[in-house]
Coordinates of C-alpha atoms in Angstrom, one line a residue:
X1 CA -22.3 16.0 -31.4
X2 CA -26.0 15.0 -31.0
X3 CA -26.8 11.7 -32.8
X4 CA -29.3 11.7 -35.6
X5 CA -31.6 9.2 -33.7
X6 CA -31.7 11.5 -30.8
X7 CA -32.8 14.4 -33.0
X8 CA -35.5 12.4 -34.6
X9 CA -36.9 11.2 -31.3
X10 CA -37.0 14.7 -29.9
X11 CA -38.6 16.2 -33.0
X12 CA -41.3 13.6 -32.8
X13 CA -41.9 14.7 -29.2
X14 CA -42.1 18.4 -30.4
X15 CA -44.8 17.4 -33.0
X16 CA -46.9 15.8 -30.3
X17 CA -46.6 18.5 -27.6
X18 CA -47.7 21.7 -29.3
X19 CA -47.2 23.9 -26.3
X20 CA -43.4 23.2 -26.3
X21 CA -41.4 25.5 -28.6
X22 CA -38.7 23.8 -30.7
X23 CA -36.2 26.6 -30.0
X24 CA -35.9 26.1 -26.2
X25 CA -35.9 22.4 -26.8
X26 CA -32.9 22.5 -29.0
X27 CA -31.2 24.8 -26.5
X28 CA -31.7 22.2 -23.9
X29 CA -30.3 19.5 -26.2
X30 CA -27.2 21.5 -27.0
X31 CA -26.7 22.1 -23.3
X32 CA -27.1 18.4 -22.6
X33 CA -24.6 17.5 -25.3
X34 CA -22.0 20.0 -24.0
X35 CA -22.4 18.9 -20.4
X36 CA -20.2 15.9 -21.1
X37 CA -17.3 18.3 -22.0
X38 CA -15.1 18.4 -25.0
X39 CA -14.2 14.8 -26.1
X40 CA -15.9 13.5 -22.9
X41 CA -13.6 15.3 -20.5
X42 CA -14.3 17.1 -17.3
X43 CA -13.1 20.7 -17.0
X44 CA -10.1 21.4 -14.7
X45 CA -8.4 24.6 -13.8
X46 CA -5.8 24.4 -16.6
X47 CA -8.5 24.0 -19.3
X48 CA -9.9 26.9 -21.4
X49 CA -13.4 25.9 -20.3
X50 CA -12.6 26.7 -16.6
X51 CA -15.2 29.3 -15.3
X52 CA -14.1 32.9 -15.4
X53 CA -14.1 35.3 -12.4
X54 CA -17.6 36.5 -13.1
X55 CA -19.0 33.0 -12.9
X56 CA -17.2 32.4 -9.6
X57 CA -18.5 35.8 -8.3
X58 CA -22.0 34.7 -9.1
X59 CA -21.5 31.5 -7.2
X60 CA -20.1 33.4 -4.3
X61 CA -23.3 35.5 -4.1
X62 CA -25.4 32.3 -3.8
X63 CA -23.6 30.7 -0.9
X64 CA -23.3 31.6 2.8
X65 CA -19.5 31.8 3.0
X66 CA -16.8 33.2 0.8
X67 CA -15.5 30.7 -1.7
X68 CA -12.6 28.7 -0.3
X69 CA -9.2 28.6 -2.1
X70 CA -7.4 25.6 -0.6
X71 CA -3.6 25.5 -0.3
X72 CA -1.4 22.5 0.5
X73 CA -0.7 22.0 4.3
X74 CA 2.9 23.3 4.2
X75 CA 2.1 26.4 2.1
X76 CA 2.4 28.7 5.2
X77 CA 6.1 28.0 5.2
X78 CA 6.7 29.5 1.7
X79 CA 8.3 31.6 0.5
X80 CA 11.0 30.7 2.9
X81 CA 12.3 34.2 3.2
X82 CA 8.9 35.7 4.0
X83 CA 6.4 33.0 5.2
X84 CA 2.9 33.7 4.1
X85 CA 1.4 32.2 7.3
X86 CA 2.1 30.6 10.6
X87 CA 4.9 28.1 9.7
X88 CA 5.5 27.3 13.4
X89 CA 1.9 26.1 13.6
X90 CA 2.5 23.9 10.5
X91 CA 5.6 22.3 12.0
X92 CA 4.1 21.8 15.5
X93 CA 0.7 20.4 14.4
X94 CA 1.7 18.6 11.2
X95 CA 0.6 15.2 12.6
X96 CA -2.6 16.3 14.3
X97 CA -5.5 14.8 12.5
X98 CA -8.0 17.4 13.9
X99 CA -5.8 20.3 13.0
X100 CA -5.4 19.0 9.4
X101 CA -9.1 18.5 9.0
X102 CA -9.6 22.2 9.7
X103 CA -7.4 23.1 6.7
X104 CA -9.4 23.1 3.4
X105 CA -6.4 21.9 1.5
X106 CA -5.0 19.3 3.9
X107 CA -5.2 15.6 3.4
X108 CA -4.6 13.3 6.3
X109 CA -1.7 11.6 4.4
X110 CA 0.6 14.1 2.6
X111 CA 1.1 12.0 -0.5
X112 CA -2.5 12.6 -1.5
X113 CA -1.7 16.3 -1.8
X114 CA 0.9 15.6 -4.4
X115 CA 0.6 15.0 -8.2
X116 CA 3.1 13.1 -10.4
X117 CA 3.2 13.9 -14.1
X118 CA 3.8 11.3 -16.8
X119 CA 7.5 12.4 -17.0
X120 CA 8.0 11.7 -13.3
X121 CA 8.0 15.3 -12.1
X122 CA 6.2 15.7 -8.8
X123 CA 4.1 18.7 -8.0
X124 CA 4.1 19.1 -4.2
X125 CA 4.5 21.4 -1.2
X126 CA 6.9 19.9 1.3
X127 CA 7.2 20.7 5.0
X128 CA 10.9 20.4 4.7
X129 CA 11.8 23.7 3.0
X130 CA 15.5 22.8 3.1
X131 CA 14.7 20.5 0.1
X132 CA 14.7 23.6 -2.0
X133 CA 11.6 22.6 -3.9
X134 CA 9.0 25.3 -4.7
X135 CA 5.6 24.9 -3.1
X136 CA 3.1 23.8 -5.7
X137 CA -0.6 22.9 -5.7
X138 CA -0.2 19.3 -6.5
X139 CA -3.6 17.4 -6.3
X140 CA -5.1 19.9 -3.9
X141 CA -8.4 21.4 -5.3
X142 CA -8.0 25.0 -6.4
X143 CA -11.4 26.6 -5.4
X144 CA -14.7 25.5 -4.0
X145 CA -17.6 26.0 -1.6
X146 CA -17.2 26.0 2.2
X147 CA -20.6 24.4 2.8
X148 CA -22.4 25.3 5.9
X149 CA -26.0 24.7 4.8
X150 CA -28.0 22.4 2.5
X151 CA -28.4 25.3 0.1
X152 CA -24.6 25.8 -0.1
X153 CA -24.2 22.1 -1.1
X154 CA -27.0 22.5 -3.7
X155 CA -25.4 25.6 -5.2
X156 CA -22.0 23.9 -5.4
X157 CA -23.4 20.8 -7.1
X158 CA -25.4 22.9 -9.6
X159 CA -22.3 25.0 -10.4
X160 CA -20.1 21.9 -10.9
X161 CA -22.7 20.3 -13.1
X162 CA -23.4 23.4 -15.3
X163 CA -19.7 23.9 -15.9
X164 CA -18.8 20.2 -16.1
X165 CA -16.1 20.5 -13.5
X166 CA -14.0 17.8 -12.0
X167 CA -15.7 17.7 -8.6
X168 CA -14.4 16.4 -5.3
X169 CA -16.1 16.2 -2.0
X170 CA -14.1 16.6 1.2
X171 CA -14.8 16.6 4.9
X172 CA -11.6 15.7 6.9
X173 CA -9.4 14.2 4.1
X174 CA -9.1 10.8 5.8
X175 CA -8.8 8.7 2.7
X176 CA -6.2 6.1 1.5
X177 CA -7.5 6.3 -2.1
X178 CA -7.2 10.0 -2.6
X179 CA -10.9 10.6 -3.1
X180 CA -10.8 13.9 -1.3
X181 CA -8.4 15.5 -3.8
X182 CA -8.0 16.0 -7.5
X183 CA -5.6 18.1 -9.6
X184 CA -7.3 21.2 -10.9
X185 CA -10.6 20.3 -9.2
X186 CA -13.5 22.1 -7.7
X187 CA -14.3 21.1 -4.1
X188 CA -17.4 21.1 -1.9
X189 CA -16.0 21.1 1.7
X190 CA -18.6 19.8 4.1
X191 CA -16.4 20.0 7.3
X192 CA -18.4 22.8 8.9
X193 CA -21.8 21.1 8.7
X194 CA -21.7 20.3 12.4
X195 CA -25.4 20.0 13.4
X196 CA -26.1 17.2 15.9
X197 CA -29.7 16.2 17.0
X198 CA -30.5 13.6 19.6
X199 CA -34.0 12.3 19.1
X200 CA -36.1 10.9 21.9
X201 CA -37.9 9.0 19.2
X202 CA -37.2 8.9 15.5
X203 CA -39.5 7.9 12.6
X204 CA -37.8 7.6 9.2
X205 CA -39.3 9.7 6.5
X206 CA -42.2 7.9 4.9
X207 CA -42.3 5.3 7.7
X208 CA -45.2 4.1 9.6
X209 CA -46.4 6.2 12.6
X210 CA -45.7 3.3 15.0
X211 CA -42.2 2.8 13.6
X212 CA -40.2 4.6 16.2
X213 CA -36.5 4.4 17.2
X214 CA -35.6 5.6 20.7
X215 CA -32.6 7.9 21.2
X216 CA -31.5 8.0 17.5
X217 CA -29.0 10.6 16.6
X218 CA -28.7 12.7 13.5
X219 CA -25.2 14.0 12.5
X220 CA -24.4 16.7 10.0
X221 CA -21.9 15.8 7.2
X222 CA -19.0 17.5 9.0
X223 CA -19.4 15.9 12.4
X224 CA -16.3 14.0 13.5
X225 CA -16.3 11.0 15.8
X226 CA -15.0 12.8 18.8
X227 CA -18.0 15.2 18.5
X228 CA -20.4 12.4 17.8
X229 CA -19.2 10.3 20.8
X230 CA -19.4 13.2 23.2
X231 CA -23.0 14.0 22.1
X232 CA -24.1 10.3 22.4
X233 CA -22.4 10.0 25.8
X234 CA -24.1 13.1 27.0
X235 CA -27.4 11.4 26.1
X236 CA -26.3 8.3 28.0
X237 CA -26.1 6.4 24.7
X238 CA -23.4 4.5 22.7
X239 CA -22.7 4.9 19.0
X240 CA -21.1 2.3 16.7
X241 CA -18.3 4.4 15.3
X242 CA -14.7 4.6 14.1
X243 CA -11.5 5.0 16.0
X244 CA -8.6 7.3 15.3
X245 CA -6.3 9.4 17.5
X246 CA -8.3 12.5 18.5
X247 CA -11.4 11.1 16.9
X248 CA -10.7 13.1 13.8
X249 CA -12.4 10.8 11.2
X250 CA -15.8 12.0 9.9
X251 CA -18.8 10.3 11.3
X252 CA -21.3 10.9 8.5
X253 CA -19.5 10.5 5.2
X254 CA -16.9 8.1 3.7
X255 CA -16.5 6.0 6.8
X256 CA -20.2 5.0 6.7
X257 CA -20.5 4.8 2.9
X258 CA -17.6 2.4 2.7
X259 CA -19.0 0.1 5.5
X260 CA -17.8 1.6 8.7
X261 CA -16.0 -0.8 11.0
X262 CA -15.7 -0.4 14.8
X263 CA -14.6 -2.2 17.9
X264 CA -18.3 -2.5 18.6
X265 CA -19.0 -4.2 15.3
X266 CA -18.8 -7.8 16.6
X267 CA -21.6 -6.9 19.1
X268 CA -23.7 -4.4 17.2
X269 CA -22.7 -4.7 13.5
X270 CA -21.0 -2.3 11.1
X271 CA -21.9 1.3 10.5
X272 CA -24.1 0.4 7.6
X273 CA -26.0 -2.0 9.8
X274 CA -26.8 0.9 12.3
X275 CA -27.9 3.7 9.9
X276 CA -31.6 4.6 9.8
X277 CA -31.7 7.4 7.2
X278 CA -29.3 9.3 5.0
X279 CA -30.0 12.8 3.5
X280 CA -28.2 13.5 0.3
X281 CA -27.9 16.0 -2.5
X282 CA -27.7 14.0 -5.8
X283 CA -26.3 15.2 -9.2
X284 CA -29.6 16.9 -10.2
X285 CA -29.2 19.2 -7.2
X286 CA -32.3 17.6 -5.5
X287 CA -32.1 17.0 -1.8
X288 CA -33.6 13.6 -0.9
X289 CA -33.9 11.2 2.0
X290 CA -33.0 7.6 1.6
X291 CA -34.2 4.9 4.0
X292 CA -36.0 1.6 4.1
X293 CA -39.2 3.3 2.9
X294 CA -38.1 6.1 0.5
X295 CA -35.5 5.8 -2.3
X296 CA -34.7 2.3 -1.1
X297 CA -32.4 1.5 -4.0
X298 CA -30.2 4.5 -3.2
X299 CA -30.3 3.6 0.5
X300 CA -29.1 0.1 -0.3
X301 CA -26.3 1.5 -2.5
X302 CA -25.1 4.1 0.0
X303 CA -24.6 1.5 2.6
X304 CA -21.3 0.2 1.2
X305 CA -21.2 1.6 -2.3
X306 CA -18.4 4.1 -1.4
X307 CA -18.0 7.8 -0.6
X308 CA -18.2 10.6 -3.2
X309 CA -20.0 8.3 -5.7
X310 CA -23.8 8.9 -5.4
X311 CA -24.0 12.5 -4.3
X312 CA -23.1 14.6 -1.2
X313 CA -24.4 13.3 2.1
X314 CA -25.7 16.2 4.2
X315 CA -26.7 14.2 7.3
X316 CA -27.0 10.7 8.7
X317 CA -29.3 9.3 11.4
X318 CA -28.0 6.4 13.4
X319 CA -29.6 4.1 15.9
X320 CA -27.8 4.2 19.3
X321 CA -27.3 1.6 22.0
X322 CA -27.5 1.7 25.8
X323 CA -24.5 3.2 27.7
X324 CA -23.1 0.4 29.7
X325 CA -20.0 -1.1 31.2
X326 CA -17.5 -2.8 28.8
X327 CA -14.8 -5.3 29.6
X328 CA -11.4 -4.2 28.3
X329 CA -8.7 -6.7 27.4
X330 CA -5.0 -6.1 26.8
X331 CA -2.2 -8.3 25.6
X332 CA 1.3 -7.1 24.7
X333 CA 4.3 -9.3 24.0
X334 CA 7.9 -8.9 23.0
X335 CA 10.3 -11.4 21.3
X336 CA 14.1 -11.7 21.5
X337 CA 15.5 -13.5 18.6
X338 CA 19.0 -14.8 17.6
X339 CA 18.1 -15.7 14.0
X340 CA 17.6 -13.5 11.0
X341 CA 14.2 -13.2 9.4
X342 CA 10.9 -14.0 11.1
X343 CA 11.3 -15.8 14.4
X344 CA 9.4 -19.1 14.4
X345 CA 7.9 -18.2 17.7
X346 CA 6.4 -15.1 16.2
X347 CA 4.7 -17.3 13.5
X348 CA 3.3 -19.4 16.3
X349 CA 2.1 -16.4 18.2
X350 CA 0.2 -14.8 15.3
X351 CA -1.1 -18.2 14.2
X352 CA -2.6 -18.7 17.6
X353 CA -4.1 -15.2 17.6
X354 CA -5.6 -15.8 14.1
X355 CA -7.0 -19.2 15.2
X356 CA -8.7 -17.8 18.3
X357 CA -10.1 -14.7 16.6
X358 CA -13.4 -16.2 15.4
X359 CA -14.2 -17.3 19.0
X360 CA -13.3 -13.9 20.3
X361 CA -15.6 -12.1 17.8
X362 CA -18.4 -14.5 18.3
X363 CA -18.2 -13.6 22.0
X364 CA -18.5 -9.9 21.2
X365 CA -14.8 -8.9 21.4
X366 CA -13.7 -6.2 19.0
X367 CA -10.4 -4.4 18.9
X368 CA -7.1 -3.7 17.3
X369 CA -3.8 -5.5 17.0
X370 CA -0.5 -4.4 15.5
X371 CA 3.1 -5.4 15.2
X372 CA 5.3 -2.8 16.8
X373 CA 9.1 -2.5 17.4
X374 CA 10.2 -3.8 20.7
X375 CA 13.2 -2.6 22.8
X376 CA 16.6 -2.3 21.1
X377 CA 17.9 -5.8 20.1
X378 CA 14.5 -7.3 20.1
X379 CA 12.2 -8.4 17.3
X380 CA 8.7 -7.2 16.6
X381 CA 6.1 -7.3 19.4
X382 CA 2.4 -7.9 19.1
X383 CA 0.0 -5.6 20.9
X384 CA -3.7 -6.3 21.1
X385 CA -6.3 -4.2 22.7
X386 CA -10.0 -5.0 22.7
X387 CA -13.4 -4.6 24.4
X388 CA -16.4 -6.8 25.0
X389 CA -19.5 -4.6 25.4
X390 CA -22.8 -5.9 26.8
X391 CA -20.9 -8.7 28.5
X392 CA -20.4 -9.8 32.1
X393 CA -16.9 -9.9 33.5
X394 CA -17.1 -13.7 33.9
X395 CA -18.4 -14.3 30.4
X396 CA -15.7 -12.0 28.9
X397 CA -13.0 -13.8 30.8
X398 CA -14.3 -17.1 29.6
X399 CA -13.5 -16.1 26.1
X400 CA -10.4 -13.8 26.5
X401 CA -8.4 -15.6 29.1
X402 CA -7.8 -18.7 26.9
X403 CA -5.9 -16.4 24.5
X404 CA -3.7 -15.2 27.3
X405 CA -3.2 -18.8 28.6
X406 CA -2.3 -20.1 25.2
X407 CA 0.2 -17.3 24.6
X408 CA 1.6 -17.9 28.1
X409 CA 2.1 -21.5 27.2
X410 CA 4.0 -20.5 24.0
X411 CA 6.1 -18.2 26.0
X412 CA 7.0 -20.8 28.6
X413 CA 8.1 -23.2 25.9
X414 CA 10.1 -20.7 23.8
X415 CA 13.8 -20.6 23.8
X416 CA 16.4 -18.3 22.3
X417 CA 18.2 -21.3 21.0
X418 CA 15.1 -22.3 19.0
X419 CA 14.9 -19.0 17.3
X420 CA 13.2 -16.7 19.7
X421 CA 12.2 -16.0 23.3
X422 CA 8.6 -14.8 23.7
X423 CA 7.7 -12.6 26.7
X424 CA 4.3 -11.4 27.8
X425 CA 4.9 -7.9 29.0
X426 CA 1.3 -7.1 29.9
X427 CA -2.0 -9.1 29.9
X428 CA -5.2 -8.2 31.7
X429 CA -8.9 -7.8 31.6
X430 CA -10.9 -5.4 33.6
X431 CA -14.2 -3.5 33.6
X432 CA -14.4 0.1 32.2
X433 CA -17.3 2.4 32.8
X434 CA -18.3 2.7 29.1
X435 CA -17.1 2.6 25.5
X436 CA -16.6 6.4 25.7
X437 CA -14.5 6.0 28.8
X438 CA -12.4 3.3 27.1
X439 CA -11.8 5.6 24.2
X440 CA -10.9 8.5 26.4
X441 CA -8.6 6.6 28.8
X442 CA -6.9 4.0 26.7
X443 CA -7.2 4.7 23.0
X444 CA -7.3 8.5 22.4
X445 CA -3.7 8.8 23.3
X446 CA -2.3 11.3 20.9
X447 CA -2.4 13.1 17.6
X448 CA 0.8 12.0 15.8
X449 CA -0.8 9.6 13.3
X450 CA -1.2 11.7 10.2
X451 CA 0.9 13.8 7.8
X452 CA 3.1 11.0 6.5
X453 CA 3.5 9.5 3.0
X454 CA 2.0 6.0 2.9
X455 CA 0.6 3.4 0.6
X456 CA -1.4 0.5 2.1
X457 CA -3.0 -2.7 1.1
X458 CA -5.6 -4.8 3.0
X459 CA -7.8 -7.9 3.0
X460 CA -10.6 -9.3 5.0
X461 CA -9.5 -12.6 6.6
X462 CA -12.4 -15.0 6.4
X463 CA -13.3 -17.5 9.2
X464 CA -12.7 -20.4 6.8
X465 CA -9.1 -19.4 6.4
X466 CA -8.4 -18.8 10.1
X467 CA -10.1 -22.0 11.2
X468 CA -8.2 -24.2 8.7
X469 CA -4.9 -22.5 7.8
X470 CA -4.0 -20.0 10.5
X471 CA -0.3 -20.9 10.2
X472 CA 0.0 -20.2 6.5
X473 CA -1.9 -17.0 7.1
X474 CA 0.5 -16.0 9.8
X475 CA 3.6 -16.8 7.6
X476 CA 2.2 -14.8 4.7
X477 CA 1.3 -11.7 6.6
X478 CA 4.5 -11.6 8.7
X479 CA 6.3 -11.3 5.5
X480 CA 4.6 -7.9 4.8
X481 CA 5.7 -4.5 6.1
X482 CA 3.8 -2.5 8.7
X483 CA 1.0 -5.0 9.5
X484 CA -2.1 -4.4 11.6
X485 CA -5.0 -6.7 12.5
X486 CA -8.4 -5.3 13.4
X487 CA -11.0 -7.6 15.0
X488 CA -14.0 -5.7 13.6
X489 CA -16.0 -8.5 11.8
X490 CA -17.5 -11.8 12.8
X491 CA -20.1 -11.9 15.5
X492 CA -23.0 -9.7 14.7
X493 CA -21.5 -8.7 11.4
X494 CA -21.6 -12.3 10.2
X495 CA -25.3 -12.7 11.2
X496 CA -26.6 -10.0 8.8
X497 CA -28.0 -10.9 5.4
X498 CA -25.1 -10.3 2.9
X499 CA -27.6 -8.8 0.4
X500 CA -29.3 -6.5 2.9
X501 CA -27.0 -3.6 2.0
X502 CA -24.8 -2.7 -0.9
X503 CA -21.7 -3.6 1.2
X504 CA -19.3 -6.2 -0.2
X505 CA -20.8 -9.6 0.9
X506 CA -17.2 -10.7 1.9
X507 CA -17.7 -8.7 5.1
X508 CA -20.2 -11.3 6.3
X509 CA -17.6 -14.1 6.0
X510 CA -14.7 -12.1 7.4
X511 CA -13.3 -11.9 11.0
X512 CA -10.2 -9.8 10.8
X513 CA -9.5 -6.7 8.7
X514 CA -5.8 -6.9 8.1
X515 CA -3.6 -4.2 6.5
X516 CA 0.0 -3.5 5.6
X517 CA 1.8 -0.4 4.3
X518 CA 5.0 1.3 3.4
X519 CA 6.0 4.9 3.7
X520 CA 8.8 7.2 2.5
X521 CA 10.3 10.6 3.4
X522 CA 9.5 13.9 1.7
X523 CA 11.5 14.6 -1.5
X524 CA 11.7 10.9 -2.5
X525 CA 11.9 10.6 -6.3
X526 CA 9.0 9.3 -8.3
X527 CA 11.2 6.4 -9.5
X528 CA 11.8 5.3 -5.9
X529 CA 8.1 5.8 -5.0
X530 CA 7.2 3.6 -8.0
X531 CA 9.5 0.9 -6.6
X532 CA 7.5 1.1 -3.3
X533 CA 4.3 0.8 -5.3
X534 CA 5.6 -2.3 -7.1
X535 CA 6.3 -3.8 -3.7
X536 CA 2.7 -3.1 -2.7
X537 CA 1.5 -4.7 -5.9
X538 CA 3.5 -7.9 -5.3
X539 CA 2.2 -8.2 -1.7
X540 CA -1.3 -7.8 -3.0
X541 CA -0.8 -10.8 -5.1
X542 CA 0.5 -12.8 -2.1
X543 CA -2.5 -12.0 0.1
X544 CA -5.0 -12.6 -2.8
X545 CA -3.4 -16.0 -3.4
X546 CA -3.7 -16.8 0.3
X547 CA -7.5 -16.2 0.3
X548 CA -8.9 -15.6 -3.2
X549 CA -11.9 -13.3 -3.4
X550 CA -11.8 -12.6 0.4
X551 CA -12.4 -8.9 -0.4
X552 CA -11.1 -5.8 1.2
X553 CA -12.4 -2.8 3.2
X554 CA -12.4 -0.1 0.5
X555 CA -11.8 2.8 2.9
X556 CA -8.5 1.3 4.0
X557 CA -7.2 -0.4 0.8
X558 CA -4.9 -0.1 -2.2
X559 CA -5.2 1.9 -5.4
X560 CA -3.4 -0.9 -7.1
X561 CA -6.0 -3.6 -6.9
X562 CA -6.2 -5.2 -10.3
X563 CA -9.9 -6.1 -9.9
X564 CA -11.2 -3.4 -7.6
X565 CA -14.8 -4.1 -8.6
X566 CA -14.6 -7.6 -7.1
X567 CA -12.3 -6.9 -4.3
X568 CA -14.2 -3.8 -3.0
X569 CA -17.8 -4.6 -3.9
X570 CA -18.1 -8.3 -4.7
X571 CA -21.1 -9.5 -6.7
X572 CA -23.0 -6.3 -5.8
X573 CA -20.9 -4.3 -8.3
X574 CA -23.2 -4.4 -11.3
X575 CA -26.3 -3.4 -9.2
X576 CA -24.4 -0.6 -7.6
X577 CA -23.3 0.7 -11.0
X578 CA -26.9 0.6 -12.3
X579 CA -28.1 2.6 -9.3
X580 CA -25.4 5.1 -9.8
X581 CA -26.5 5.6 -13.4
X582 CA -30.0 6.2 -12.2
X583 CA -29.0 9.0 -9.8
X584 CA -25.9 10.3 -11.5
X585 CA -26.2 9.6 -15.3
X586 CA -23.3 11.9 -16.3
X587 CA -20.8 10.8 -13.6
X588 CA -20.7 14.2 -11.9
X589 CA -19.5 12.2 -8.9
X590 CA -16.5 9.9 -9.7
X591 CA -13.7 8.9 -7.4
X592 CA -10.6 6.7 -7.7
X593 CA -11.5 3.0 -7.7
X594 CA -15.1 3.9 -7.1
X595 CA -18.2 2.6 -8.8
X596 CA -18.0 3.6 -12.5
X597 CA -14.4 4.8 -12.3
X598 CA -13.3 2.2 -14.8
X599 CA -15.0 4.3 -17.5
X600 CA -12.5 7.1 -16.9
X601 CA -8.8 7.6 -17.3
X602 CA -6.5 7.4 -14.3
X603 CA -6.9 11.0 -13.4
X604 CA -10.7 10.9 -13.8
X605 CA -10.3 13.7 -16.3
X606 CA -11.5 12.1 -19.6
X607 CA -13.7 9.1 -20.4
X608 CA -11.9 6.1 -21.8
X609 CA -12.5 5.4 -25.4
X610 CA -14.5 2.2 -25.9

């Protein structure tokens, strides 16, 4: 329904502009009113408003590839008596992140392919066919555009806008918030936009002629980190980028838009600190470039405002850094314990690691730590692997060897009679040819990291906490399941103006990005999954009480944050939302726990009533 005030305003405009006919004007107004959908809802595949075959046929004639009809990852194994595809491939490559990214309907974590109805019924497609559950679409989008060109993206955006569709944007499906999926949705799949250009010199659009960046690199929306690293290494350059088995994470999408952490971040900053220009299709269908000269408000928002929120990124240009030797550091431990619960020696070990982390990041060390099961009969062990780029061996040892020495002292004074025996199983530092070589030799060690069902939570651990209360922090985090500690802040990250980008300012005070998580097997009931979710919620309360308003990395965080606006975006939230309204006034782009999502119901189907 168009309001009376709106009619009056528009009729006054008609009276003043005699060349504009009132008939087409009213037609535009009706179209505008209907664009918000019936009762403020987006259109999904089960609604009567869903486009008919002729509409999709017209869209198909406008894009370079046939429309894609995604299916859940395990669909090739159904029906069991007559598989519709290569079920052997599904079973063999289930945990391969790169294989999953090549499937239009695959999410990297299987639970984001499922959908739970209000009555507790789960719509899913399980790999284990013996469960006897039919394969259903779940939250996997039903149809969309396999985008290969800018024009493909624009055609898809226009179609979704005209038909008021629930739209999702997907590249690889690496997402712990489920932003790459949506029940009954229309998808624009950017995975095959693989163009890579290495520039001898690069001047941002609208920049001064003397503003030149040497050896910048432009990555298409579908480029993954293993492809980006290879290209940069071939040009004798280093890129600040993400880490995953096989390098399957996308390099020019959600990783960057959420901040983008890296083992190189303490030396060179986060992804948002290294981007020079972003090309994006916004809700109007216009293709624009955002940088420090053009569309500066959008450029600010895109650097930390979250993926799938402001439009569809088609390419990103990053600055690069010289290819040079790095120093690698390794520390692994194991603990034998004779007491139940968390061994006191483990608390001391993690407390010491926490306490020394700010010094390590200030010295340029960046890396990853986790608690992993030891040998049978032993407790958890800590493993920490890190690098110091742009550092001499002697300088790196001056900062890393004290950690090894302090842990060795703890081990020498530990006793099984006092609750636990700490052993250092491996500790070393040594030069490695380059960051790329480090990834290839020591990190990129497999593919079995995806395909599970998992919920996580996380926090940025600020320097103030680690300096003053590392023991309490260790005790709190050791009470959580599946914990990891990423040394990806501090150093150069802390030296950047907190308001220079739309990123949560909490990043500039953090040192460690810490996460925890829980998983479950296929076929678990919705009631049991809800219990797991309740455990996540309780643990979120614990870590928030430990360091209030410390913030979290929104790309690796929980859907159950009670104040996601503050936790993910800090005091930048209201500005981010104002910029979103400027470029996406009808919320064509809306994602779970993204900017503006509080205005929509949990499924992002209908607007909440105010």
